[in-house]
Coordinates of C-alpha atoms in Angstrom, one line a residue:
L30 CA 39.8 11.3 -3.7
R31 CA 36.7 13.4 -4.0
A32 CA 36.9 13.4 -7.8
A33 CA 37.2 9.6 -7.8
S34 CA 34.3 9.2 -5.5
G35 CA 32.2 11.5 -7.7
A36 CA 33.2 9.6 -10.8
L37 CA 32.3 6.3 -9.2
W38 CA 29.0 7.7 -8.0
G39 CA 28.2 9.0 -11.4
S40 CA 29.2 5.9 -13.4
T41 CA 27.7 3.2 -11.1
P42 CA 24.2 3.4 -12.6
L43 CA 25.6 3.0 -16.1
V44 CA 27.8 0.1 -15.1
V45 CA 24.9 -1.6 -13.3
A46 CA 22.6 -1.1 -16.3
V47 CA 25.2 -2.5 -18.8
A48 CA 26.0 -5.5 -16.6
T49 CA 22.3 -6.2 -16.1
F50 CA 21.4 -5.9 -19.7
S51 CA 24.4 -8.0 -20.8
T52 CA 23.5 -10.7 -18.3
Y53 CA 19.9 -10.6 -19.4
A54 CA 20.8 -11.0 -23.1
A55 CA 23.5 -13.6 -22.3
L56 CA 20.9 -15.8 -20.6
G57 CA 19.1 -16.0 -24.0
N58 CA 16.3 -13.4 -23.3
R59 CA 15.3 -10.8 -25.9
L60 CA 15.9 -7.3 -24.7
D61 CA 13.3 -4.9 -26.2
V62 CA 12.8 -1.2 -25.6
A63 CA 9.9 -1.6 -23.1
T64 CA 12.0 -3.9 -20.9
A65 CA 15.1 -1.7 -21.1
L66 CA 13.2 1.5 -20.2
T67 CA 11.3 -0.1 -17.4
S68 CA 14.6 -1.5 -16.0
L69 CA 16.3 1.9 -16.3
A70 CA 13.4 3.5 -14.4
L71 CA 13.6 1.0 -11.6
F72 CA 17.3 1.4 -11.4
E73 CA 16.8 5.2 -11.0
I74 CA 14.2 4.6 -8.3
L75 CA 16.5 2.3 -6.3
R76 CA 19.6 4.4 -6.6
F77 CA 19.0 6.6 -3.5
P78 CA 17.8 3.8 -1.2
L79 CA 20.7 1.6 -2.1
F80 CA 23.1 4.6 -1.5
M81 CA 21.6 5.1 2.0
L82 CA 21.6 1.5 3.0
P83 CA 25.1 1.3 4.5
Q84 CA 24.5 4.5 6.5
V85 CA 21.2 3.1 7.9
V86 CA 22.9 -0.2 8.8
N87 CA 25.6 1.7 10.6
N88 CA 23.1 3.9 12.5
V89 CA 21.2 0.8 13.6
V90 CA 24.4 -0.9 14.9
E91 CA 25.3 2.3 16.8
A92 CA 21.8 2.5 18.3
M93 CA 22.1 -1.1 19.4
V94 CA 25.4 -0.4 21.1
S95 CA 24.0 2.7 22.8
M96 CA 21.0 0.8 24.0
E97 CA 23.3 -1.9 25.5
R98 CA 25.3 0.7 27.3
V99 CA 22.2 2.4 28.7
E100 CA 20.8 -0.9 29.7
S101 CA 24.1 -1.9 31.4
F102 CA 24.1 1.5 33.3
L103 CA 20.5 1.2 34.4
L104 CA 20.9 -2.4 35.6
D105 CA 24.1 -1.7 37.4
D106 CA 24.2 -2.1 41.2
E107 CA 23.7 1.1 43.2
R108 CA 26.8 2.6 44.7
T109 CA 26.8 3.5 48.4
P110 CA 28.5 6.9 49.2
T111 CA 31.7 6.7 51.2
P112 CA 31.4 8.6 54.4
S113 CA 33.9 11.4 55.2
A114 CA 34.6 9.9 58.6
P115 CA 37.3 7.2 59.1
L116 CA 36.5 4.2 57.0
T117 CA 35.3 1.0 58.5
A118 CA 34.9 -0.8 55.1
P119 CA 37.2 -1.0 52.0
G120 CA 37.6 2.4 50.4
A121 CA 40.0 5.4 50.1
L122 CA 40.6 8.2 52.6
F123 CA 42.5 11.3 51.7
K124 CA 43.6 13.7 54.4
C125 CA 45.0 17.2 53.6
S126 CA 44.5 16.8 49.9
T127 CA 43.8 19.2 47.1
F128 CA 42.2 18.1 43.8
M129 CA 42.6 20.0 40.5
W130 CA 40.8 19.7 37.2
D131 CA 42.0 21.8 34.2
G132 CA 43.9 24.1 36.5
R133 CA 40.8 25.0 38.6
R134 CA 40.6 24.0 42.3
V135 CA 37.7 21.7 42.8
V136 CA 37.9 20.3 46.3
Q137 CA 40.3 21.0 49.1

């Protein structure tokens, strides 16, 4: 899989250049040396930004999701602590209970 990815990464600029020059010539334009070399230089300049574009889009989406979660947390209603005395409102009351987390005693 890594070899195929490397081969694809290495051959993509060549495939793009051949496809672009073929399309340019098929549209009836004359392909001279100056146009070809200028195009190849521009393709080389654009290679890294286009390679990074999917990662940047993914990072922006992840940041938006994170911001929505933080906003939801900050705008959530405040919770009132449950008293340890007998409850007068809806809640849960545990008597003579032991709570464990990863085998360590937390509250008794």
